[in-house]
Amino acid sequence: MLRHMVIAAVLAGGALGAAPSAVADGTQRTYPGDVPGMNYEAHLSAPCYRWDRFIFGRGPGGQALACHFIAGQSYVGMDRPPEGTGFWVVSPKLYGVQEVGSACPGSQAAAQSPDGLPMLCLGAQGWQPGFLRNGPWGNGSQFDRVG
């Protein structure tokens, strides 16, 4: 009796091991506006390490995110990330790869330059490489040009 149970368990284990499993096949769902170098494994507020070029990613639900490093923003504690760690933050809607100075749809729009720089729509100035951060004393916003 025990022998039959052991054989049945071995056969069941073999059948489970031979069954097809759901593994990633290298394909990733893409969204309109996605850019080259997108990170599809980004998570809001998680650490990130590429905030100079190709900074955009998508969260688990498809939300556009951007990797930003803000000096002095690391939290304090035993699990503090290494110095120079950025964090995933919410990004404005992405509009793909755009040329600097070309027409853009208006505020709350992000894009990437052909060489991977993050860009924002600045109205009449068109697409400009850079990002927004809090202005002095947290009042309003300040555009930091990059590139």
CSV table of N, CA and C in Angstrom, one decimal:
chain,number,residue,atom,x,y,z
A,1,MET,N,0.8,-1.2,0.0
A,1,MET,CA,0.0,0.0,0.0
A,1,MET,C,0.9,1.3,0.0
A,2,LEU,N,1.9,1.3,0.9
A,2,LEU,CA,2.8,2.4,0.9
A,2,LEU,C,3.5,2.6,-0.4
A,3,ARG,N,3.9,1.5,-1.0
A,3,ARG,CA,4.6,1.5,-2.2
A,3,ARG,C,3.7,2.2,-3.3
A,4,HIS,N,2.5,1.8,-3.3
A,4,HIS,CA,1.6,2.4,-4.3
A,4,HIS,C,1.4,3.9,-4.1
A,5,MET,N,1.4,4.4,-2.9
A,5,MET,CA,1.2,5.8,-2.6
A,5,MET,C,2.5,6.5,-3.0
A,6,VAL,N,3.6,6.0,-2.8
A,6,VAL,CA,4.9,6.6,-3.1
A,6,VAL,C,5.0,6.7,-4.7
A,7,ILE,N,4.6,5.6,-5.4
A,7,ILE,CA,4.6,5.7,-6.8
A,7,ILE,C,3.7,6.7,-7.4
A,8,ALA,N,2.5,6.8,-6.8
A,8,ALA,CA,1.5,7.8,-7.2
A,8,ALA,C,2.0,9.2,-7.0
A,9,ALA,N,2.6,9.4,-5.8
A,9,ALA,CA,3.2,10.8,-5.5
A,9,ALA,C,4.3,11.1,-6.5
A,10,VAL,N,5.1,10.2,-6.9
A,10,VAL,CA,6.2,10.4,-7.8
A,10,VAL,C,5.6,10.7,-9.2
A,11,LEU,N,4.6,10.0,-9.6
A,11,LEU,CA,4.0,10.2,-10.9
A,11,LEU,C,3.3,11.6,-10.9
A,12,ALA,N,2.6,11.9,-9.8
A,12,ALA,CA,1.9,13.2,-9.8
A,12,ALA,C,3.0,14.4,-9.8
A,13,GLY,N,4.1,14.2,-9.1
A,13,GLY,CA,5.1,15.2,-9.2
A,13,GLY,C,5.7,15.4,-10.6
A,14,GLY,N,5.9,14.2,-11.2
A,14,GLY,CA,6.4,14.3,-12.6
A,14,GLY,C,5.5,14.9,-13.5
A,15,ALA,N,4.2,14.7,-13.4
A,15,ALA,CA,3.2,15.3,-14.2
A,15,ALA,C,3.1,16.8,-14.0
A,16,LEU,N,3.2,17.2,-12.8
A,16,LEU,CA,3.2,18.7,-12.5
A,16,LEU,C,4.5,19.3,-13.1
A,17,GLY,N,5.6,18.7,-13.0
A,17,GLY,CA,6.8,19.2,-13.5
A,17,GLY,C,6.8,19.3,-15.0
A,18,ALA,N,6.1,18.4,-15.7
A,18,ALA,CA,6.1,18.4,-17.1
A,18,ALA,C,5.0,19.3,-17.7
A,19,ALA,N,4.1,19.8,-16.9
A,19,ALA,CA,3.0,20.6,-17.3
A,19,ALA,C,3.6,22.0,-17.8
A,20,PRO,N,3.0,22.6,-18.8
A,20,PRO,CA,3.4,23.9,-19.2
A,20,PRO,C,3.2,24.9,-18.1
A,21,SER,N,4.2,25.8,-18.0
A,21,SER,CA,4.0,26.8,-16.9
A,21,SER,C,3.9,28.2,-17.6
A,22,ALA,N,3.4,29.1,-16.9
A,22,ALA,CA,3.2,30.5,-17.4
A,22,ALA,C,4.5,31.2,-17.1
A,23,VAL,N,5.3,31.4,-18.1
A,23,VAL,CA,6.6,32.1,-18.0
A,23,VAL,C,6.6,33.3,-19.0
A,24,ALA,N,7.3,34.3,-18.6
A,24,ALA,CA,7.4,35.4,-19.5
A,24,ALA,C,8.1,35.0,-20.8
A,25,ASP,N,7.5,35.4,-21.9
A,25,ASP,CA,8.1,35.0,-23.2
A,25,ASP,C,8.8,36.2,-23.9
A,26,GLY,N,9.1,37.2,-23.1
A,26,GLY,CA,9.9,38.4,-23.6
A,26,GLY,C,9.0,39.4,-24.2
A,27,THR,N,7.7,39.1,-24.3
A,27,THR,CA,6.8,40.2,-24.8
A,27,THR,C,6.3,41.0,-23.7
A,28,GLN,N,6.1,42.2,-23.9
A,28,GLN,CA,5.6,43.1,-22.9
A,28,GLN,C,4.5,44.0,-23.5
A,29,ARG,N,3.4,44.2,-22.7
A,29,ARG,CA,2.4,45.1,-23.2
A,29,ARG,C,2.9,46.5,-23.3
A,30,THR,N,2.7,47.1,-24.4
A,30,THR,CA,3.1,48.5,-24.6
A,30,THR,C,1.9,49.4,-24.7
A,31,TYR,N,2.1,50.6,-24.5
A,31,TYR,CA,1.1,51.6,-24.5
A,31,TYR,C,1.4,52.8,-25.5
A,32,PRO,N,0.4,53.5,-25.9
A,32,PRO,CA,0.7,54.6,-26.8
A,32,PRO,C,1.6,55.6,-26.1
A,33,GLY,N,2.6,56.1,-26.8
A,33,GLY,CA,3.5,57.1,-26.2
A,33,GLY,C,4.7,56.4,-25.5
A,34,ASP,N,4.8,55.1,-25.5
A,34,ASP,CA,6.0,54.5,-24.9
A,34,ASP,C,7.2,54.9,-25.7
A,35,VAL,N,8.3,54.9,-25.0
A,35,VAL,CA,9.6,55.4,-25.6
A,35,VAL,C,10.7,54.3,-25.5
A,36,PRO,N,11.7,54.4,-26.4
A,36,PRO,CA,12.8,53.4,-26.2
A,36,PRO,C,13.4,53.5,-24.8
A,37,GLY,N,13.8,52.3,-24.3
A,37,GLY,CA,14.4,52.2,-23.0
A,37,GLY,C,13.4,52.2,-21.9
A,38,MET,N,12.1,52.0,-22.1
A,38,MET,CA,11.1,51.9,-21.1
A,38,MET,C,11.5,50.8,-20.1
A,39,ASN,N,11.3,51.1,-18.8
A,39,ASN,CA,11.4,50.0,-17.8
A,39,ASN,C,10.0,49.6,-17.4
A,40,TYR,N,9.6,48.3,-17.8
A,40,TYR,CA,8.3,47.8,-17.5
A,40,TYR,C,8.2,47.1,-16.2
A,41,GLU,N,9.2,47.3,-15.3
A,41,GLU,CA,9.1,46.7,-14.0
A,41,GLU,C,9.2,47.8,-12.9
A,42,ALA,N,8.8,49.0,-13.3
A,42,ALA,CA,8.9,50.1,-12.3
A,42,ALA,C,7.7,50.0,-11.3
A,43,HIS,N,8.0,50.5,-10.1
A,43,HIS,CA,6.9,50.5,-9.1
A,43,HIS,C,7.0,51.9,-8.4
A,44,LEU,N,5.9,52.6,-8.3
A,44,LEU,CA,5.8,53.9,-7.6
A,44,LEU,C,6.6,53.9,-6.3
A,45,SER,N,7.5,54.8,-6.1
A,45,SER,CA,8.2,55.0,-4.9
A,45,SER,C,9.4,54.0,-4.7
A,46,ALA,N,9.5,53.1,-5.6
A,46,ALA,CA,10.6,52.1,-5.5
A,46,ALA,C,11.9,52.8,-5.9
A,47,PRO,N,13.1,52.3,-5.5
A,47,PRO,CA,14.3,52.9,-5.9
A,47,PRO,C,14.6,52.6,-7.4
A,48,CYS,N,15.3,53.6,-8.0
A,48,CYS,CA,15.7,53.5,-9.4
A,48,CYS,C,17.1,54.1,-9.6
A,49,TYR,N,17.7,53.8,-10.6
A,49,TYR,CA,19.1,54.2,-10.7
A,49,TYR,C,19.5,54.9,-12.0
A,50,ARG,N,18.5,55.2,-12.8
A,50,ARG,CA,18.8,55.8,-14.1
A,50,ARG,C,17.9,57.1,-14.3
A,51,TRP,N,18.4,58.2,-13.8
A,51,TRP,CA,17.6,59.4,-13.9
A,51,TRP,C,18.1,60.5,-14.8
A,52,ASP,N,19.1,60.2,-15.6
A,52,ASP,CA,19.7,61.1,-16.5
A,52,ASP,C,19.1,61.0,-17.9
A,53,ARG,N,19.1,59.8,-18.4
A,53,ARG,CA,18.6,59.5,-19.8
A,53,ARG,C,17.7,58.2,-19.7
A,54,PHE,N,16.8,58.1,-20.6
A,54,PHE,CA,15.9,56.9,-20.6
A,54,PHE,C,15.3,56.7,-19.2
A,55,ILE,N,14.6,57.7,-18.7
A,55,ILE,CA,14.1,57.7,-17.3
A,55,ILE,C,12.7,57.1,-17.1
A,56,PHE,N,12.0,56.8,-18.2
A,56,PHE,CA,10.6,56.5,-18.1
A,56,PHE,C,10.4,55.0,-17.9
A,57,GLY,N,9.3,54.7,-17.2
A,57,GLY,CA,8.9,53.3,-17.0
A,57,GLY,C,7.4,53.2,-16.9
A,58,ARG,N,6.9,52.0,-16.6
A,58,ARG,CA,5.5,51.8,-16.4
A,58,ARG,C,5.3,50.9,-15.2
A,59,GLY,N,4.3,51.3,-14.4
A,59,GLY,CA,4.0,50.5,-13.2
A,59,GLY,C,3.2,49.3,-13.5
A,60,PRO,N,2.9,48.5,-12.5
A,60,PRO,CA,2.2,47.2,-12.8
A,60,PRO,C,0.8,47.4,-13.5
A,61,GLY,N,0.2,48.5,-13.3
A,61,GLY,CA,-1.1,48.8,-13.9
A,61,GLY,C,-1.0,49.6,-15.2
A,62,GLY,N,0.2,49.9,-15.6
A,62,GLY,CA,0.5,50.7,-16.8
A,62,GLY,C,0.6,52.2,-16.6
A,63,GLN,N,0.7,52.6,-15.4
A,63,GLN,CA,0.8,54.0,-15.1
A,63,GLN,C,2.2,54.5,-15.5
A,64,ALA,N,2.3,55.6,-16.2
A,64,ALA,CA,3.6,56.2,-16.6
A,64,ALA,C,4.3,56.7,-15.4
A,65,LEU,N,5.6,56.3,-15.3
A,65,LEU,CA,6.4,56.7,-14.1
A,65,LEU,C,7.8,57.3,-14.7
A,66,ALA,N,8.4,58.0,-13.9
A,66,ALA,CA,9.7,58.6,-14.2
A,66,ALA,C,10.7,58.4,-13.1
A,67,CYS,N,11.9,58.1,-13.3
A,67,CYS,CA,12.9,57.9,-12.3
A,67,CYS,C,13.6,59.3,-12.0
A,68,HIS,N,13.4,59.8,-10.8
A,68,HIS,CA,14.0,61.1,-10.4
A,68,HIS,C,14.9,61.0,-9.2
A,69,PHE,N,16.0,61.7,-9.3
A,69,PHE,CA,16.9,61.8,-8.1
A,69,PHE,C,16.7,63.2,-7.6
A,70,ILE,N,16.4,63.3,-6.4
A,70,ILE,CA,16.2,64.7,-5.8
A,70,ILE,C,17.2,64.7,-4.5
A,71,ALA,N,18.2,65.5,-4.6
A,71,ALA,CA,19.2,65.6,-3.5
A,71,ALA,C,18.5,65.8,-2.2
A,72,GLY,N,18.9,65.1,-1.2
A,72,GLY,CA,18.4,65.2,0.2
A,72,GLY,C,17.0,64.6,0.4
A,73,GLN,N,16.5,63.8,-0.6
A,73,GLN,CA,15.2,63.3,-0.4
A,73,GLN,C,15.2,61.9,0.2
A,74,SER,N,16.3,61.3,0.4
A,74,SER,CA,16.4,59.9,0.9
A,74,SER,C,15.9,60.0,2.3
A,75,TYR,N,15.1,58.9,2.7
A,75,TYR,CA,14.6,58.8,4.0
A,75,TYR,C,15.7,58.3,5.0
A,76,VAL,N,15.5,58.5,6.2
A,76,VAL,CA,16.4,58.1,7.2
A,76,VAL,C,16.0,56.8,7.9
A,77,GLY,N,16.9,55.9,8.1
A,77,GLY,CA,16.5,54.7,8.8
A,77,GLY,C,17.5,53.6,8.4
A,78,MET,N,17.3,52.4,9.0
A,78,MET,CA,18.2,51.3,8.8
A,78,MET,C,18.1,50.8,7.4
A,79,ASP,N,17.0,50.9,6.8
A,79,ASP,CA,16.9,50.4,5.4
A,79,ASP,C,17.0,51.5,4.4
A,80,ARG,N,17.8,52.5,4.7
A,80,ARG,CA,18.0,53.7,3.8
A,80,ARG,C,18.7,53.2,2.5
A,81,PRO,N,18.3,53.6,1.4
A,81,PRO,CA,18.9,53.2,0.1
A,81,PRO,C,20.3,53.8,0.0
A,82,PRO,N,21.1,53.3,-0.8
A,82,PRO,CA,22.5,53.8,-1.0
A,82,PRO,C,22.4,55.3,-1.5
A,83,GLU,N,23.4,56.0,-1.3
A,83,GLU,CA,23.5,57.4,-1.7
A,83,GLU,C,23.5,57.4,-3.3
A,84,GLY,N,22.7,58.3,-3.8
A,84,GLY,CA,22.6,58.4,-5.3
A,84,GLY,C,21.5,57.5,-5.9
A,85,THR,N,20.6,57.1,-5.0
A,85,THR,CA,19.4,56.4,-5.5
A,85,THR,C,18.3,57.3,-5.8
A,86,GLY,N,17.7,57.1,-6.9
A,86,GLY,CA,16.5,57.8,-7.3
A,86,GLY,C,15.2,57.1,-6.9
A,87,PHE,N,14.1,57.6,-7.2
A,87,PHE,CA,12.8,57.0,-6.9
A,87,PHE,C,11.8,57.2,-8.0
A,88,TRP,N,11.0,56.2,-8.3
A,88,TRP,CA,10.0,56.2,-9.3
A,88,TRP,C,8.9,57.2,-8.8
A,89,VAL,N,8.5,58.1,-9.6
A,89,VAL,CA,7.4,59.1,-9.4
A,89,VAL,C,6.5,59.1,-10.5
A,90,VAL,N,5.3,59.6,-10.3
A,90,VAL,CA,4.3,59.7,-11.4
A,90,VAL,C,4.7,60.6,-12.4
A,91,SER,N,4.6,60.2,-13.7
A,91,SER,CA,5.0,61.1,-14.8
A,91,SER,C,3.7,61.6,-15.5
A,92,PRO,N,3.8,62.8,-16.1
A,92,PRO,CA,2.7,63.2,-17.0
A,92,PRO,C,2.5,62.2,-18.1
A,93,LYS,N,1.4,62.3,-18.9
A,93,LYS,CA,1.2,61.4,-20.0
A,93,LYS,C,2.4,61.5,-21.0
A,94,LEU,N,2.8,60.3,-21.5
A,94,LEU,CA,3.9,60.2,-22.4
A,94,LEU,C,3.4,60.4,-23.9
A,95,TYR,N,4.2,61.1,-24.6
A,95,TYR,CA,3.9,61.4,-26.1
A,95,TYR,C,5.1,60.9,-27.0
A,96,GLY,N,5.8,59.8,-26.6
A,96,GLY,CA,6.8,59.2,-27.4
A,96,GLY,C,8.0,60.0,-27.6
A,97,VAL,N,8.7,59.8,-28.6
A,97,VAL,CA,10.0,60.5,-28.9
A,97,VAL,C,9.6,61.7,-29.8
A,98,GLN,N,10.1,62.9,-29.3
A,98,GLN,CA,9.8,64.2,-30.0
A,98,GLN,C,11.1,64.9,-30.2
A,99,GLU,N,11.1,65.8,-31.1
A,99,GLU,CA,12.3,66.7,-31.4
A,99,GLU,C,12.2,68.0,-30.5
A,100,VAL,N,13.3,68.4,-30.0
A,100,VAL,CA,13.4,69.6,-29.2
A,100,VAL,C,12.8,70.8,-30.0
A,101,GLY,N,11.9,71.6,-29.4
A,101,GLY,CA,11.3,72.7,-30.0
A,101,GLY,C,10.1,72.5,-30.8
A,102,SER,N,9.8,71.2,-31.1
A,102,SER,CA,8.6,70.9,-31.9
A,102,SER,C,7.3,71.2,-31.1
A,103,ALA,N,6.2,71.4,-31.8
A,103,ALA,CA,4.9,71.7,-31.2
A,103,ALA,C,4.5,70.5,-30.3
A,104,CYS,N,3.8,70.9,-29.2
A,104,CYS,CA,3.4,69.9,-28.2
A,104,CYS,C,1.9,70.2,-27.8
A,105,PRO,N,1.3,69.2,-27.1
A,105,PRO,CA,-0.2,69.3,-26.8
A,105,PRO,C,-0.5,70.3,-25.7
A,106,GLY,N,0.4,70.7,-24.9
A,106,GLY,CA,0.1,71.6,-23.7
A,106,GLY,C,0.7,71.0,-22.4
A,107,SER,N,0.3,71.6,-21.3
A,107,SER,CA,0.9,71.2,-20.1
A,107,SER,C,0.6,69.8,-19.7
A,108,GLN,N,1.2,69.3,-18.7
A,108,GLN,CA,1.1,67.9,-18.2
A,108,GLN,C,1.3,66.9,-19.4
A,109,ALA,N,2.4,67.1,-20.1
A,109,ALA,CA,2.8,66.2,-21.2
A,109,ALA,C,4.3,66.0,-21.1
A,110,ALA,N,4.7,64.7,-21.2
A,110,ALA,CA,6.1,64.4,-21.2
A,110,ALA,C,6.5,63.6,-22.5
A,111,ALA,N,7.8,63.6,-22.8
A,111,ALA,CA,8.3,62.9,-24.0
A,111,ALA,C,9.7,62.6,-23.8
A,112,GLN,N,10.4,62.0,-24.8
A,112,GLN,CA,11.8,61.7,-24.7
A,112,GLN,C,12.4,62.2,-26.0
A,113,SER,N,13.6,62.8,-25.9
A,113,SER,CA,14.3,63.3,-27.0
A,113,SER,C,14.9,62.0,-27.7
A,114,PRO,N,15.3,62.2,-29.0
A,114,PRO,CA,15.9,61.0,-29.7
A,114,PRO,C,17.1,60.4,-29.0
A,115,ASP,N,17.9,61.2,-28.2
A,115,ASP,CA,19.0,60.7,-27.5
A,115,ASP,C,18.7,60.3,-26.1
A,116,GLY,N,17.4,60.2,-25.7
A,116,GLY,CA,17.0,59.7,-24.4
A,116,GLY,C,16.8,60.7,-23.3
A,117,LEU,N,16.9,62.0,-23.5
A,117,LEU,CA,16.7,63.0,-22.5
A,117,LEU,C,15.2,63.1,-22.2
A,118,PRO,N,14.8,63.3,-20.9
A,118,PRO,CA,13.4,63.6,-20.7
A,118,PRO,C,13.0,65.0,-21.1
A,119,MET,N,11.8,65.1,-21.6
A,119,MET,CA,11.3,66.4,-22.1
A,119,MET,C,9.9,66.7,-21.6
A,120,LEU,N,9.6,68.0,-21.4
A,120,LEU,CA,8.3,68.5,-21.0
A,120,LEU,C,7.8,69.5,-22.1
A,121,CYS,N,6.5,69.6,-22.2
A,121,CYS,CA,5.9,70.5,-23.1
A,121,CYS,C,5.8,71.9,-22.4
A,122,LEU,N,6.4,72.9,-22.9
A,122,LEU,CA,6.5,74.2,-22.4
A,122,LEU,C,5.7,75.2,-23.2
A,123,GLY,N,4.5,74.8,-23.7
A,123,GLY,CA,3.6,75.7,-24.4
A,123,GLY,C,4.2,76.2,-25.7
A,124,ALA,N,4.4,77.5,-25.9
A,124,ALA,CA,4.9,78.1,-27.1
A,124,ALA,C,6.4,77.7,-27.4
A,125,GLN,N,7.1,77.3,-26.3
A,125,GLN,CA,8.5,76.9,-26.5
A,125,GLN,C,8.6,75.5,-27.1
A,126,GLY,N,7.5,74.8,-27.1
A,126,GLY,CA,7.4,73.4,-27.6
A,126,GLY,C,8.1,72.4,-26.6
A,127,TRP,N,8.5,71.3,-27.1
A,127,TRP,CA,9.2,70.3,-26.3
A,127,TRP,C,10.6,70.8,-25.9
A,128,GLN,N,10.9,70.7,-24.6
A,128,GLN,CA,12.2,71.2,-24.1
A,128,GLN,C,12.7,70.1,-23.1
A,129,PRO,N,14.0,69.8,-23.3
A,129,PRO,CA,14.6,68.8,-22.4
A,129,PRO,C,14.7,69.3,-20.9
A,130,GLY,N,14.3,68.5,-20.0
A,130,GLY,CA,14.3,68.9,-18.6
A,130,GLY,C,13.2,68.3,-17.8
A,131,PHE,N,13.1,68.8,-16.6
A,131,PHE,CA,12.0,68.3,-15.7
A,131,PHE,C,11.6,69.4,-14.7
A,132,LEU,N,10.4,69.2,-14.1
A,132,LEU,CA,10.0,70.1,-13.1
A,132,LEU,C,10.4,69.7,-11.7
A,133,ARG,N,10.6,70.6,-10.8
A,133,ARG,CA,10.8,70.3,-9.4
A,133,ARG,C,10.2,71.5,-8.6
A,134,ASN,N,10.1,71.3,-7.3
A,134,ASN,CA,9.6,72.4,-6.5
A,134,ASN,C,10.5,73.6,-6.6
A,135,GLY,N,9.8,74.8,-6.6
A,135,GLY,CA,10.6,76.0,-6.6
A,135,GLY,C,11.1,76.3,-5.2
A,136,PRO,N,11.8,77.5,-5.1
A,136,PRO,CA,12.3,77.8,-3.8
A,136,PRO,C,11.3,77.8,-2.7
A,137,TRP,N,11.6,77.2,-1.6
A,137,TRP,CA,10.7,77.0,-0.4
A,137,TRP,C,9.5,76.3,-0.7
A,138,GLY,N,9.5,75.5,-1.8
A,138,GLY,CA,8.3,74.6,-2.1
A,138,GLY,C,7.2,75.4,-2.8
A,139,ASN,N,7.5,76.7,-3.2
A,139,ASN,CA,6.4,77.5,-3.8
A,139,ASN,C,6.4,77.3,-5.3
A,140,GLY,N,5.4,76.8,-5.9
A,140,GLY,CA,5.3,76.7,-7.3
A,140,GLY,C,6.3,75.7,-7.9
A,141,SER,N,6.6,75.7,-9.2
A,141,SER,CA,7.4,74.8,-9.8
A,141,SER,C,8.6,75.5,-10.5
A,142,GLN,N,9.7,74.8,-10.7
A,142,GLN,CA,10.8,75.4,-11.4
A,142,GLN,C,11.2,74.4,-12.4
A,143,PHE,N,11.5,74.8,-13.7
A,143,PHE,CA,11.9,73.9,-14.8
A,143,PHE,C,13.4,73.8,-14.8
A,144,ASP,N,13.9,72.6,-14.6
A,144,ASP,CA,15.4,72.4,-14.7
A,144,ASP,C,15.7,71.9,-16.1
A,145,ARG,N,16.4,72.6,-16.9
A,145,ARG,CA,16.8,72.2,-18.2
A,145,ARG,C,18.0,71.2,-18.1
A,146,VAL,N,17.9,70.2,-19.0
A,146,VAL,CA,19.0,69.2,-19.0
A,146,VAL,C,19.6,69.1,-20.4
A,147,GLY,N,20.7,68.5,-20.5
A,147,GLY,CA,21.3,68.3,-21.8
A,147,GLY,C,22.2,69.3,-22.2
